[in-house]
Coordinates of N, CA and C in Angstrom, one line a residue:
M1 N 0.9 -1.2 0.1 CA 0.2 0.2 -0.6 C 0.9 1.3 0.0
K2 N 0.4 2.3 -0.7 CA 1.1 3.8 -0.6 C 0.5 4.5 0.4
G3 N 1.2 5.3 1.1 CA 1.1 6.6 1.9 C 0.0 6.0 3.0
N4 N -1.0 7.2 2.8 CA -2.1 6.9 4.0 C -3.2 6.5 3.2
T5 N -2.8 5.2 2.6 CA -4.5 4.6 2.1 C -4.7 3.4 2.8
S6 N -6.2 3.6 3.5 CA -6.7 2.3 4.1 C -6.7 1.2 3.9
I7 N -6.5 0.1 4.5 CA -7.0 -1.2 4.0 C -8.6 -1.2 3.0
N8 N -9.0 -0.2 3.8 CA -10.6 -0.4 3.3 C -10.7 -0.1 1.8
Q9 N -9.7 1.2 1.9 CA -10.1 1.4 0.4 C -9.1 1.0 -0.5
F10 N -8.3 0.3 0.1 CA -7.0 -0.6 -0.7 C -7.8 -1.3 -1.1
I11 N -8.6 -2.3 -0.6 CA -9.7 -3.1 -0.8 C -11.0 -2.7 -2.0
V12 N -11.5 -1.7 -1.6 CA -12.4 -1.1 -2.4 C -11.6 -0.8 -3.8
N13 N -10.6 -0.6 -4.2 CA -10.0 0.0 -5.4 C -9.5 -1.2 -5.6
A14 N -9.1 -2.1 -5.2 CA -8.8 -4.1 -5.9 C -10.4 -4.5 -6.5
I15 N -11.5 -4.5 -5.5 CA -12.9 -4.7 -6.0 C -13.1 -4.2 -7.6
A16 N -12.8 -3.2 -7.7 CA -13.0 -2.0 -8.3 C -12.5 -2.2 -9.9
E17 N -11.1 -2.4 -9.7 CA -10.6 -3.0 -10.9 C -10.4 -4.5 -11.4
K18 N -11.0 -5.0 -10.4 CA -11.3 -6.5 -10.6 C -12.7 -6.7 -11.5
I19 N -13.3 -5.7 -10.9 CA -14.9 -5.3 -11.7 C -14.4 -5.2 -13.4
S20 N -13.5 -3.7 -13.4 CA -13.3 -3.5 -14.3 C -12.5 -4.2 -15.4
A21 N -12.1 -5.4 -15.4 CA -11.0 -6.1 -16.0 C -12.4 -7.5 -16.6
L22 N -13.1 -7.8 -16.2 CA -13.9 -8.4 -15.9 C -15.6 -8.2 -16.9
N23 N -15.8 -6.8 -16.7 CA -16.3 -5.8 -17.5 C -15.8 -5.8 -19.0
T24 N -14.4 -5.6 -18.9 CA -13.6 -5.3 -20.0 C -13.5 -6.8 -21.0
E25 N -13.4 -7.6 -20.4 CA -13.2 -9.4 -21.0 C -14.8 -9.8 -21.3
A26 N -15.8 -9.6 -20.6 CA -16.7 -9.4 -21.3 C -17.3 -8.9 -22.4
Y27 N -16.9 -7.6 -22.9 CA -17.3 -6.8 -23.7 C -16.1 -7.2 -25.0
L28 N -14.5 -7.6 -24.6 CA -14.0 -8.4 -26.0 C -14.7 -9.4 -26.6
Q29 N -14.6 -9.9 -25.3 CA -15.8 -11.4 -25.8 C -16.9 -11.6 -26.6
E30 N -17.7 -10.2 -26.0 CA -19.1 -9.9 -27.1 C -18.7 -9.8 -28.7
R31 N -17.4 -8.7 -28.4 CA -17.2 -8.5 -29.6 C -16.5 -9.3 -30.6
T32 N -16.1 -10.4 -30.2 CA -15.5 -11.6 -31.0 C -16.2 -12.2 -31.1
D33 N -17.3 -12.1 -30.9 CA -18.6 -13.6 -30.9 C -19.6 -12.6 -32.0
R34 N -19.3 -11.6 -32.6 CA -19.8 -10.6 -33.4 C -18.9 -10.2 -34.6
G35 N -18.0 -10.4 -34.4 CA -17.3 -10.7 -35.8 C -16.8 -12.0 -36.2
S36 N -16.1 -11.1 -38.0 CA -15.9 -12.9 -38.6 C -14.7 -12.3 -38.7
R37 N -14.4 -13.3 -38.9 CA -12.6 -13.6 -39.7 C -12.8 -13.2 -40.6
Q38 N -13.6 -13.9 -41.7 CA -13.9 -13.6 -43.7 C -13.6 -12.1 -43.4
H39 N -14.7 -11.5 -42.9 CA -15.0 -10.0 -43.2 C -13.7 -9.3 -43.2
A40 N -12.9 -9.9 -41.3 CA -11.6 -8.8 -41.1 C -10.9 -9.3 -43.0
L41 N -10.9 -10.2 -42.9 CA -9.5 -10.1 -44.3 C -10.3 -10.2 -45.5
S42 N -11.6 -9.5 -45.6 CA -11.7 -8.9 -46.7 C -11.6 -7.2 -46.4
V43 N -11.2 -7.0 -45.5 CA -10.7 -5.8 -45.4 C -9.8 -5.4 -45.7
L44 N -8.5 -6.3 -44.8 CA -7.1 -6.4 -44.9 C -6.9 -6.5 -46.3
D45 N -7.9 -7.4 -47.4 CA -7.5 -7.5 -48.8 C -7.4 -6.4 -49.4
K46 N -7.9 -5.3 -48.9 CA -8.2 -4.0 -49.8 C -7.2 -2.6 -49.0
V47 N -6.3 -3.4 -48.2 CA -5.4 -2.5 -48.5 C -3.9 -2.6 -49.1
A48 N -3.7 -1.7 -49.9 CA -2.8 -1.3 -50.6 C -1.1 -2.5 -50.6
D49 N -0.9 -3.0 -51.2 CA 1.0 -4.1 -51.3 C 1.3 -2.7 -51.8
V50 N 1.8 -2.1 -50.3 CA 3.3 -0.8 -51.0 C 3.9 -1.2 -49.6
P51 N 5.6 -1.0 -50.0 CA 6.3 -0.8 -49.2 C 6.1 0.0 -47.9
P52 N 6.5 0.6 -46.8 CA 6.3 1.4 -45.6 C 6.9 2.3 -45.5
E53 N 6.6 3.4 -45.6 CA 7.9 5.2 -45.5 C 9.0 4.8 -44.8
D54 N 9.9 5.1 -45.3 CA 11.5 5.1 -44.6 C 10.8 5.6 -42.5
Y55 N 10.1 6.3 -43.0 CA 10.1 7.0 -41.7 C 9.1 5.6 -40.4
D56 N 8.5 5.3 -41.4 CA 7.6 3.9 -40.8 C 8.6 2.6 -40.5
R57 N 9.7 2.3 -41.0 CA 10.0 1.6 -40.8 C 10.3 0.6 -39.8
V58 N 10.8 -0.6 -39.1 CA 11.6 -1.0 -37.6 C 12.7 -1.4 -38.1

């Protein structure tokens, strides 16, 4: 714990963080269920096949 954080506040923050993580997981799973791999690949097929600019190379 940092500084003057009470144990109650620590527990409340930990619970809130866990709920947030679970909600995020549920949201991402819902998006996955609605998605289509074929649609995603068709969108990627529309991207031009050109090399990246010099400033964008790794």
